[in-house]
Short mmCIF file of C-alpha atoms and ligand atoms in Angstrom, two decimals:
data_model
loop_
_atom_site.label_atom_id
_atom_site.label_comp_id
_atom_site.label_asym_id
_atom_site.label_seq_id
_atom_site.Cartn_x
_atom_site.Cartn_y
_atom_site.Cartn_z
CA MET A 17 50.54 293.47 201.05
CA ARG A 18 51.25 289.55 200.86
CA ARG A 19 54.50 290.42 199.82
CA ILE A 20 55.52 293.07 202.61
CA LEU A 21 53.88 290.40 204.99
CA LEU A 22 56.20 287.46 203.45
CA SER A 23 59.31 289.84 203.76
CA LEU A 24 58.17 290.86 207.45
CA VAL A 25 58.27 286.99 208.35
CA LEU A 26 61.28 286.13 206.53
CA LEU A 27 63.34 288.93 208.35
CA MET A 28 62.06 287.65 211.51
CA LEU A 29 63.32 284.24 210.94
CA PRO A 30 65.94 284.44 212.82
CA ALA A 31 64.66 286.09 215.23
CA LEU A 32 62.18 283.02 215.52
CA ALA A 33 64.59 280.33 215.31
CA MET A 34 66.55 281.92 218.74
CA ALA A 35 63.45 282.31 220.26
CA GLN A 36 63.34 278.29 220.07
CA SER A 37 66.70 277.78 221.14
CA VAL A 38 67.48 276.31 224.30
CA ASN A 39 69.52 277.65 226.95
CA VAL A 40 72.01 275.12 228.52
CA SER A 41 74.76 275.58 231.46
CA VAL A 42 78.43 273.48 230.77
CA ASN A 43 80.78 273.57 233.74
CA VAL A 44 84.02 272.00 233.05
CA ASP A 45 86.19 271.01 236.28
CA THR A 46 89.53 271.31 235.13
CA SER A 47 90.89 270.68 238.87
CA LYS A 48 90.01 267.25 238.54
CA PRO A 49 91.84 265.45 235.56
CA GLY A 50 91.14 262.22 235.01
CA ALA A 51 92.84 259.09 233.68
CA GLU A 52 94.26 259.42 230.20
CA ILE A 53 92.09 258.78 227.43
CA SER A 54 93.00 255.23 225.92
CA ARG A 55 93.85 255.74 222.44
CA HIS A 56 92.45 252.17 221.95
CA ILE A 57 88.65 253.43 222.95
CA TYR A 58 89.49 254.73 219.20
CA GLY A 59 89.86 251.00 217.55
CA GLN A 60 88.29 249.45 214.96
CA PHE A 61 86.85 245.56 214.17
CA VAL A 62 87.29 243.90 211.26
CA GLU A 63 85.95 240.60 210.60
CA HIS A 64 85.32 238.20 207.35
CA LEU A 65 82.02 239.86 207.14
CA GLY A 66 80.37 241.11 203.79
CA ARG A 67 82.38 243.37 201.82
CA GLY A 68 84.10 244.47 205.11
CA ILE A 69 87.58 242.83 203.90
CA TYR A 70 87.50 241.60 200.44
CA GLU A 71 86.22 244.78 198.37
CA GLY A 72 86.78 247.36 201.43
CA ILE A 73 90.15 246.95 201.77
CA TRP A 74 91.77 244.16 200.20
CA VAL A 75 91.29 244.17 196.46
CA GLY A 76 94.51 242.23 195.54
CA ALA A 77 97.75 243.48 193.79
CA ASN A 78 96.38 242.92 190.30
CA SER A 79 93.34 245.13 190.84
CA LYS A 80 92.53 247.96 188.72
CA ILE A 81 91.70 249.80 191.86
CA PRO A 82 95.03 251.50 193.09
CA ASN A 83 96.41 249.87 195.73
CA ILE A 84 99.44 249.22 197.70
CA ARG A 85 100.29 245.76 197.92
CA GLY A 86 96.76 244.89 197.32
CA TYR A 87 95.06 247.09 199.96
CA ARG A 88 93.08 250.13 198.74
CA SER A 89 95.12 253.57 198.60
CA ASP A 90 92.24 255.55 199.25
CA VAL A 91 91.46 253.36 202.38
CA VAL A 92 94.34 253.08 203.64
CA ALA A 93 95.06 257.04 203.24
CA ALA A 94 91.65 257.51 204.91
CA LEU A 95 92.42 254.87 207.77
CA LYS A 96 95.74 256.87 208.62
CA ASN A 97 93.95 260.21 208.67
CA ILE A 98 91.84 259.07 211.66
CA LYS A 99 94.72 257.55 213.26
CA VAL A 100 93.59 254.46 213.92
CA PRO A 101 95.14 252.93 217.06
CA VAL A 102 94.17 249.24 216.79
CA MET A 103 92.51 246.92 214.86
CA ARG A 104 90.45 243.57 216.18
CA TRP A 105 90.40 240.56 213.20
CA PRO A 106 89.45 237.99 212.05
CA GLY A 107 85.77 238.24 214.10
CA GLY A 108 83.57 238.21 215.47
CA CYS A 109 81.35 234.94 214.80
CA PHE A 110 83.82 234.13 212.03
CA ALA A 111 86.76 233.79 214.42
CA ASP A 112 85.39 230.42 216.10
CA LEU A 113 85.49 228.79 213.01
CA TYR A 114 88.54 229.98 211.93
CA ASP A 115 91.99 227.98 211.26
CA TRP A 116 94.79 230.28 210.84
CA ARG A 117 96.59 227.66 208.72
CA ASP A 118 94.03 228.22 206.01
CA GLY A 119 95.49 232.01 205.45
CA ILE A 120 98.88 231.57 205.33
CA GLY A 121 101.21 230.35 202.29
CA PRO A 122 100.73 231.19 198.86
CA ARG A 123 97.43 232.27 198.07
CA ALA A 124 96.65 230.15 195.50
CA LYS A 125 96.96 227.18 197.44
CA ARG A 126 94.62 228.47 199.99
CA PRO A 127 92.13 226.44 201.16
CA VAL A 128 88.40 227.69 199.89
CA ARG A 129 85.30 227.56 202.91
CA VAL A 130 81.92 228.55 203.29
CA ASN A 131 81.53 231.24 205.38
CA VAL A 132 78.76 229.84 207.72
CA HIS A 133 77.73 232.91 209.88
CA TRP A 134 77.83 235.72 207.11
CA GLY A 135 75.60 234.52 204.13
CA GLY A 136 77.18 231.46 203.22
CA VAL A 137 79.80 232.61 200.62
CA THR A 138 82.90 231.00 200.10
CA GLU A 139 86.06 232.50 201.39
CA ASP A 140 88.99 232.16 199.60
CA ASN A 141 91.20 233.10 202.43
CA SER A 142 92.93 235.46 200.11
CA PHE A 143 93.53 237.90 203.29
CA GLY A 144 94.75 235.96 205.95
CA THR A 145 97.79 236.68 209.16
CA HIS A 146 99.97 238.13 206.65
CA GLU A 147 97.70 240.41 205.06
CA PHE A 148 96.23 241.28 208.39
CA LEU A 149 99.08 242.14 210.30
CA ASN A 150 100.60 243.66 207.42
CA LEU A 151 97.34 246.03 207.08
CA ALA A 152 97.76 246.82 210.87
CA GLU A 153 101.26 247.73 210.27
CA LEU A 154 100.59 250.03 207.11
CA VAL A 155 98.08 251.78 208.54
CA GLY A 156 100.27 252.44 211.97
CA ALA A 157 97.86 250.39 214.23
CA GLU A 158 97.90 247.84 217.14
CA ALA A 159 96.95 244.07 216.24
CA TYR A 160 94.15 242.56 218.41
CA VAL A 161 93.82 238.88 217.01
CA SER A 162 91.09 237.10 218.57
CA ILE A 163 91.87 233.42 218.91
CA ASN A 164 89.37 230.21 218.24
CA VAL A 165 88.08 228.68 221.25
CA GLY A 166 85.23 227.27 220.07
CA THR A 167 86.37 224.64 217.59
CA LEU A 168 90.19 224.62 217.85
CA THR A 169 92.81 223.44 220.71
CA PRO A 170 94.59 225.59 222.61
CA TYR A 171 97.48 224.00 221.06
CA ASP A 172 96.41 225.55 217.85
CA ALA A 173 96.56 228.93 219.48
CA SER A 174 99.68 228.36 221.09
CA GLN A 175 101.24 227.64 217.36
CA TRP A 176 99.36 230.52 215.72
CA LEU A 177 100.77 233.22 218.07
CA GLU A 178 104.15 231.53 218.03
CA TYR A 179 104.05 231.60 213.93
CA MET A 180 103.48 235.25 214.26
CA THR A 181 105.75 236.65 217.09
CA SER A 182 108.39 234.20 217.83
CA ASP A 183 111.99 235.61 216.75
CA SER A 184 113.57 232.22 217.17
CA LYS A 185 114.76 229.83 214.30
CA SER A 186 111.55 227.25 215.67
CA SER A 187 109.82 225.70 212.51
CA LEU A 188 107.16 227.67 212.65
CA ALA A 189 108.49 230.94 212.67
CA ASN A 190 111.00 229.73 209.61
CA GLU A 191 107.73 228.97 208.10
CA ARG A 192 106.33 232.59 208.44
CA ARG A 193 109.94 233.46 206.99
CA ARG A 194 109.56 231.40 204.00
CA ASN A 195 106.20 232.81 203.45
CA GLY A 196 107.54 236.49 203.04
CA ARG A 197 107.79 237.90 206.57
CA ASP A 198 111.24 237.56 208.37
CA LYS A 199 110.81 239.67 211.45
CA PRO A 200 107.84 238.72 213.56
CA TRP A 201 104.98 240.66 213.93
CA LYS A 202 103.92 242.59 217.18
CA VAL A 203 100.75 241.49 218.47
CA LYS A 204 99.74 243.70 221.47
CA PHE A 205 96.05 242.34 221.87
CA VAL A 206 94.87 238.60 222.19
CA GLY A 207 90.89 237.79 222.77
CA ILE A 208 90.17 234.56 224.44
CA GLY A 209 87.41 234.04 222.41
CA ASN A 210 84.11 235.78 221.09
CA GLU A 211 81.07 235.65 222.31
CA THR A 212 81.45 232.80 224.26
CA TRP A 213 77.83 233.13 225.58
CA GLY A 214 76.66 232.67 221.43
CA CYS A 215 78.23 232.55 218.58
CA GLY A 216 81.23 231.39 219.88
CA GLY A 217 80.45 228.12 221.41
CA ASN A 218 76.75 228.61 223.66
CA MET A 219 78.63 227.83 226.69
CA ARG A 220 77.81 228.31 230.22
CA PRO A 221 79.64 231.23 231.90
CA GLU A 222 81.28 228.66 234.32
CA TYR A 223 82.33 226.35 231.60
CA ALA A 224 83.29 230.03 229.81
CA ALA A 225 85.48 231.02 232.51
CA ASP A 226 87.01 227.46 232.66
CA ILE A 227 88.03 227.78 228.33
CA GLN A 228 89.38 231.34 229.26
CA ARG A 229 91.83 229.62 232.22
CA ARG A 230 92.81 226.96 229.80
CA TYR A 231 93.20 229.08 226.74
CA ALA A 232 94.68 231.90 228.22
CA THR A 233 97.54 229.29 229.68
CA PHE A 234 98.78 228.71 226.28
CA ALA A 235 98.48 231.46 224.21
CA ASN A 236 101.23 232.90 224.66
CA THR A 237 104.06 235.77 222.81
CA PRO A 238 107.54 236.42 223.82
CA ARG A 239 107.31 238.20 227.66
CA ASP A 240 108.96 241.52 226.52
CA MET A 241 106.18 242.49 223.95
CA GLY A 242 103.77 242.82 226.35
CA THR A 243 100.86 240.95 224.89
CA LEU A 244 97.42 241.51 227.06
CA LYS A 245 94.94 239.23 227.05
CA ILE A 246 91.00 239.87 226.80
CA ALA A 247 88.70 237.47 228.23
CA SER A 248 85.44 237.02 226.43
CA GLY A 249 82.63 238.88 228.50
CA SER A 250 79.14 239.83 228.58
CA HIS A 251 76.95 241.49 226.64
CA ASP A 252 73.90 244.23 226.73
CA ASP A 253 72.31 244.09 229.89
CA ASN A 254 73.43 240.67 230.65
CA TYR A 255 76.13 240.81 233.52
CA GLU A 256 76.60 237.00 234.30
CA PHE A 257 79.26 237.00 232.23
CA ALA A 258 81.19 239.91 233.66
CA GLU A 259 80.49 238.02 237.20
CA VAL A 260 81.62 234.66 236.48
CA MET A 261 84.34 235.58 234.43
CA MET A 262 85.70 238.10 236.68
CA LYS A 263 85.59 235.48 239.82
CA ASN A 264 86.71 232.51 238.07
CA GLY A 265 87.91 233.19 234.74
CA GLY A 266 91.86 233.41 236.16
CA ARG A 267 94.55 235.79 234.94
CA PHE A 268 93.46 238.58 232.16
CA ASP A 269 93.75 241.94 231.43
CA GLY A 270 91.01 242.75 229.86
CA LEU A 271 87.30 241.88 229.95
CA SER A 272 85.36 242.17 226.75
CA VAL A 273 81.70 243.29 226.58
CA HIS A 274 79.76 243.68 223.19
CA TYR A 275 76.94 246.32 222.92
CA TYR A 276 74.94 247.54 219.42
CA THR A 277 72.66 249.96 219.65
CA VAL A 278 69.34 249.28 217.64
CA PRO A 279 66.50 251.66 217.03
CA ARG A 280 63.59 249.30 218.20
CA VAL A 281 64.37 245.74 218.81
CA PHE A 282 66.82 243.33 217.53
CA ARG A 283 64.66 241.03 215.77
CA ASP A 284 62.84 244.39 214.02
CA LYS A 285 65.49 246.81 213.97
CA GLY A 286 64.52 249.59 211.76
CA ALA A 287 65.60 251.50 208.90
CA ALA A 288 69.25 253.08 208.41
CA THR A 289 67.16 256.22 206.78
CA GLY A 290 64.22 257.54 206.33
CA PHE A 291 63.48 256.82 209.72
CA PRO A 292 60.49 258.98 212.35
CA GLU A 293 61.86 261.24 214.90
CA ALA A 294 60.49 258.77 217.33
CA GLU A 295 63.68 256.26 216.16
CA TRP A 296 66.11 259.38 216.18
CA ALA A 297 64.97 259.66 219.82
CA SER A 298 65.20 255.97 220.70
CA THR A 299 68.53 255.30 219.28
CA LEU A 300 69.96 258.02 220.63
CA GLY A 301 68.55 257.05 223.92
CA HIS A 302 69.68 253.50 223.65
CA ALA A 303 73.31 254.78 222.99
CA ARG A 304 73.53 256.57 225.94
CA HIS A 305 72.36 253.24 227.84
CA VAL A 306 76.03 252.20 227.30
CA GLU A 307 76.99 254.78 230.58
CA THR A 308 74.77 251.78 232.54
CA ILE A 309 76.60 248.89 230.78
CA VAL A 310 79.80 250.49 231.81
CA THR A 311 78.64 251.55 235.23
CA LYS A 312 77.14 247.82 236.14
CA THR A 313 79.95 246.32 234.54
CA ALA A 314 82.87 248.48 236.42
CA GLU A 315 80.98 247.80 239.91
CA ILE A 316 81.18 244.03 239.27
CA MET A 317 84.97 244.41 238.44
CA ASP A 318 85.54 246.48 241.22
CA LYS A 319 84.58 243.71 243.62
CA TYR A 320 87.14 241.30 242.45
CA ASP A 321 90.01 244.20 241.30
CA PRO A 322 89.68 247.01 242.96
CA ALA A 323 93.06 248.19 242.06
CA ARG A 324 91.33 248.30 238.44
CA LYS A 325 93.97 246.72 236.89
CA ILE A 326 91.75 244.89 234.33
CA GLY A 327 90.43 247.32 231.57
CA LEU A 328 86.44 247.05 230.27
CA TYR A 329 87.01 246.76 226.54
CA PHE A 330 83.87 247.53 224.16
CA ASP A 331 85.50 245.31 221.63
CA GLU A 332 82.05 245.41 219.49
CA TRP A 333 79.87 248.40 220.00
CA GLY A 334 77.64 250.45 217.11
CA THR A 335 74.87 250.82 215.05
CA TRP A 336 72.87 247.92 214.05
CA TYR A 337 69.85 248.17 211.47
CA ASP A 338 67.97 246.35 209.15
CA GLN A 339 70.38 246.06 205.60
CA GLU A 340 69.61 248.09 203.09
CA PRO A 341 67.13 246.75 200.69
CA GLY A 342 68.82 245.02 197.76
CA SER A 343 71.95 244.37 199.64
CA THR A 344 73.67 240.73 200.24
CA PRO A 345 71.59 238.73 202.75
CA GLY A 346 73.93 238.21 205.85
CA PHE A 347 76.18 241.09 204.88
CA LEU A 348 75.05 243.97 207.39
CA TYR A 349 75.50 246.57 204.93
CA GLN A 350 74.03 249.64 206.19
CA GLN A 351 73.86 253.30 205.42
CA ASN A 352 75.40 255.73 207.94
CA THR A 353 73.66 259.24 208.43
CA LEU A 354 73.71 262.37 210.98
CA ARG A 355 72.24 259.67 213.37
CA ASP A 356 74.98 257.49 213.03
CA ALA A 357 77.62 260.69 214.09
CA GLU A 358 75.59 261.31 217.22
CA VAL A 359 75.64 257.82 218.35
CA ALA A 360 79.69 257.56 217.73
CA ALA A 361 79.93 261.14 219.53
CA LEU A 362 77.73 259.77 222.84
CA HIS A 363 79.90 256.39 223.07
CA LEU A 364 82.98 258.25 223.08
CA ASN A 365 82.20 261.00 225.43
CA ILE A 366 80.64 258.34 227.92
CA PHE A 367 84.14 256.43 227.46
CA HIS A 368 85.97 259.36 228.20
CA ARG A 369 83.71 259.63 231.71
CA HIS A 370 85.05 256.35 232.68
CA THR A 371 88.79 256.30 231.62
CA ASP A 372 89.67 254.53 234.65
CA ARG A 373 87.75 251.22 233.37
CA VAL A 374 87.47 251.70 229.88
CA LYS A 375 90.83 250.74 228.42
CA MET A 376 89.65 249.64 224.52
CA ALA A 377 86.64 250.02 222.29
CA ASN A 378 86.55 248.33 218.85
CA ILE A 379 83.55 249.98 216.47
CA ALA A 380 81.89 247.15 214.66
CA GLN A 381 83.09 247.38 211.83
CA MET A 382 85.47 249.54 209.86
CA ILE A 383 84.43 249.23 206.04
CA ASN A 384 80.68 248.31 204.41
CA VAL A 385 79.28 246.48 207.69
CA LEU A 386 77.40 247.91 210.52
CA GLN A 387 78.36 251.19 211.69
CA ALA A 388 81.19 251.90 209.39
CA MET A 389 83.84 254.49 208.70
CA ILE A 390 84.22 253.94 204.95
CA LEU A 391 81.56 252.64 202.16
CA THR A 392 82.89 251.62 199.00
CA ASP A 393 81.33 250.62 195.54
CA LYS A 394 84.11 249.27 193.21
CA GLU A 395 86.72 252.16 192.69
CA LYS A 396 84.20 254.44 194.31
CA MET A 397 84.94 255.35 197.85
CA VAL A 398 82.90 257.35 200.55
CA LEU A 399 83.48 258.54 203.92
CA THR A 400 80.74 258.43 206.65
CA PRO A 401 79.26 260.48 209.09
CA THR A 402 80.68 258.36 211.63
CA TYR A 403 84.29 258.23 210.07
CA HIS A 404 83.93 262.60 210.53
CA VAL A 405 83.09 261.70 214.23
CA PHE A 406 86.30 260.04 214.49
CA GLU A 407 88.61 262.34 212.76
CA MET A 408 87.12 265.53 214.38
CA TYR A 409 88.08 263.49 217.64
CA VAL A 410 91.72 262.64 216.93
CA PRO A 411 92.81 265.44 219.75
CA PHE A 412 91.05 263.62 222.11
CA GLN A 413 93.43 260.29 221.85
CA GLY A 414 95.75 259.99 224.70
CA ALA A 415 94.01 263.48 226.09
CA THR A 416 93.33 263.97 230.01
CA PRO A 417 89.55 264.42 230.28
CA TYR A 418 87.67 266.49 232.93
CA PRO A 419 84.56 266.65 234.27
CA ALA A 420 82.09 268.52 232.44
CA SER A 421 78.20 268.59 233.90
CA VAL A 422 75.46 269.91 231.84
CA SER A 423 72.07 271.63 233.19
CA GLY A 424 68.98 273.18 231.32
CA GLY A 425 67.22 271.83 228.49
CA GLY A 426 66.04 268.92 227.73
CA TYR A 427 64.35 266.57 224.81
CA ARG A 428 61.72 264.59 224.56
CA ASN A 429 59.73 262.56 222.00
CA GLY A 430 57.43 260.01 223.38
CA ASP A 431 59.03 257.64 225.82
CA SER A 432 62.77 259.28 225.04
CA ASN A 433 64.10 261.59 227.49
CA LEU A 434 67.11 262.45 226.89
CA PRO A 435 69.34 265.80 227.65
CA SER A 436 69.48 268.61 224.81
CA VAL A 437 73.38 268.68 225.09
CA ASP A 438 76.19 265.92 226.00
CA VAL A 439 79.54 267.53 226.64
CA SER A 440 83.23 266.19 226.75
CA ALA A 441 86.01 268.18 227.83
CA ALA A 442 89.96 266.99 228.14
CA ARG A 443 93.42 268.41 227.95
CA GLY A 444 95.30 267.18 224.62
CA LYS A 445 98.39 266.35 224.45
CA ASP A 446 99.04 269.46 222.95
CA GLY A 447 98.35 270.94 225.90
CA LYS A 448 95.06 272.84 224.26
CA LEU A 449 92.01 272.31 226.11
CA TYR A 450 89.21 270.55 223.71
CA LEU A 451 85.51 270.46 223.78
CA SER A 452 83.08 268.15 222.04
CA LEU A 453 79.37 269.53 222.16
CA VAL A 454 76.85 267.13 221.09
CA ASN A 455 73.02 268.39 220.53
CA LEU A 456 70.61 265.37 220.65
CA ASP A 457 67.95 267.72 219.70
CA PRO A 458 67.02 267.37 215.93
CA ASN A 459 64.62 270.57 216.03
CA ARG A 460 65.95 272.86 218.21
CA PRO A 461 69.46 274.66 218.56
CA ALA A 462 71.07 275.06 222.07
CA HIS A 463 73.10 278.47 223.55
CA VAL A 464 75.50 276.84 225.43
CA VAL A 465 76.83 279.21 227.99
CA THR A 466 80.09 277.62 229.82
CA ASN A 467 82.06 278.33 232.73
CA LEU A 468 85.22 279.10 230.90
CA SER A 469 86.64 281.91 229.98
CA GLY A 470 88.65 282.90 226.22
CA THR A 471 87.98 281.77 222.46
CA ALA A 472 86.95 278.82 220.45
CA LYS A 473 87.84 277.21 216.86
CA GLY A 474 86.81 274.03 215.41
CA ARG A 475 84.61 272.16 213.30
CA ILE A 476 80.81 270.87 213.60
CA LEU A 477 79.24 268.22 211.50
CA THR A 478 75.32 268.99 211.00
CA GLY A 479 72.78 268.92 208.28
CA ALA A 480 69.23 269.86 207.27
CA ALA A 481 67.70 266.04 208.22
CA MET A 482 67.91 263.54 210.82
CA ASP A 483 69.37 261.09 208.06
CA THR A 484 71.37 263.34 206.10
CA ARG A 485 74.29 261.21 204.76
CA ASN A 486 76.75 260.75 202.12
CA THR A 487 76.36 258.60 199.21
CA PHE A 488 78.24 257.64 196.14
CA ALA A 489 76.32 260.18 194.04
CA ALA A 490 76.84 263.07 196.46
CA PRO A 491 80.22 262.09 198.60
CA HIS A 492 80.30 265.21 200.19
CA ALA A 493 76.99 265.93 201.93
CA ILE A 494 77.92 265.79 204.86
CA ARG A 495 81.21 266.86 206.14
CA PRO A 496 82.69 268.82 209.34
CA VAL A 497 82.77 272.85 208.58
CA PRO A 498 84.03 275.62 210.98
CA PHE A 499 82.76 276.18 213.81
CA SER A 500 83.44 278.98 216.48
CA GLY A 501 82.39 280.18 220.26
CA SER A 502 81.29 283.33 221.04
CA SER A 503 81.22 285.54 224.58
CA ASP A 504 78.44 285.33 226.92
CA ASN A 505 78.67 288.13 229.65
CA GLY A 506 82.48 287.13 229.44
CA LYS A 507 81.84 283.89 229.00
CA LEU A 508 82.58 281.35 226.42
CA ALA A 509 79.30 280.52 224.58
CA PHE A 510 78.25 278.22 221.67
CA ASP A 511 75.09 278.65 219.41
CA LEU A 512 74.75 274.68 218.59
CA PRO A 513 72.70 273.97 215.54
CA ALA A 514 70.25 271.51 216.51
CA LYS A 515 71.27 267.73 215.69
CA ALA A 516 74.91 268.70 215.42
CA VAL A 517 78.27 267.56 216.99
CA ALA A 518 80.96 270.31 217.70
CA VAL A 519 84.48 269.82 218.68
CA VAL A 520 86.50 273.06 219.48
CA ALA A 521 89.51 273.88 220.80
CA VAL A 522 89.48 276.81 223.28
CA GLU A 523 92.10 279.37 223.42
O1 AHR B 6 79.78 242.43 214.24
C1 AHR B 6 78.75 241.52 213.83
C2 AHR B 6 78.96 240.44 214.86
O2 AHR B 6 78.13 240.34 216.08
C3 AHR B 6 80.29 239.62 215.27
O3 AHR B 6 80.47 239.06 214.55
C4 AHR B 6 79.43 238.95 216.54
O4 AHR B 6 80.29 239.10 217.41
C5 AHR B 6 78.26 240.07 216.74
O5 AHR B 6 77.32 238.88 217.87
#
């Protein structure tokens, strides 16, 4: 009898699961195309921090790890696969103590410094200007270089830019040639400082605006390079720097803002794995807060730049947890789970909704640091769930977004009150309509009915646990698998599992 009962329960399980499903409606308005999704919102941030550069990408040409002129071959291939459009370097906080002259010339002769911000370790400068700009070229990304406004002069910045970008016969351009690079590199973006409100100099906003005016005056490249200058702006819910910079910062093309997603509070952030559901919910809630920051910063920008010529650049964003136990202090090494995949997808969807202002974003940081795409351990490499989201979202690079609204459902946990589903819709460069669907609810699937017709095929990223992740022992525990839509009374519909990110093309 017990066996029969058990069989009956097992037979009923799919039905029970369906019964728990949340009904959600999605409306995509293809009559109102928005401004193009800048590919640069898929940018990466690369700092001299922990194992982000050394070990993560740069192993040197003599390493046993297969490499292309010193860059790990596996990592380069993985980065090319997600079509990294732009890389920001050398920091972060590191940038305002960085002397570019330390990182040029024969490697054996480069000075060794202490990386005071990140673990107090020695920095041998074997990765410098040539290594970064050649990496950007190798991967096919634009270079975004942050100049030092904290501890060097405008003259230094001007000389560095001349060294990198001049095609003349000047002494600096010739020095670059002697160091192995004939043609100038293209430097598309120049950051005028980093976090001037904090590690970049603890400035007052008015002083930071003056610093911006002064350094931007001298931070030049050849006119036909079309280099864009980015002013260091505000962070989190502090809008003062954005306001003062827009008002008094002189001429610039982009205003930066930094926002990190932390499950709890900064001094006690919470773990990257093994977290309770309350921290799943709070993390996603905090990630969604980026929309408020976009909206409020855009309102400020609209006052001073009603024609919307200046871009809003989220040049640092992502999750920040307690470091992995046992990892080197100051190296900001953290695991990356399905929760991070959702955080990434929510940010990208929000950036898609504000393309009239958001022109660049750089996730922090590309490899082995914070919300990384890639983790490495000696010769081993794993792709994180965040990597998979960036890969699935490639069709959104340069796509034309459409407004998409969601109704129905809802996911509550403690103080967190979230939608069940988040959606982004856009017409890709290949002419196809793409949808991204994120189920924020870690427990209940969603039955999503759209106003669209047709069929849809794509891939989905999901897992059994909220902290499903790839490890060096199990590198493919989570990766995208095929996913398709169905029909509900003639409308395109989806049965979206709990805690999942899907991207589909509608035919
Ligand atoms: O990404 C780590 C650090 O966070 C950066 O160096 C700094 O700009 C920010 O505070």
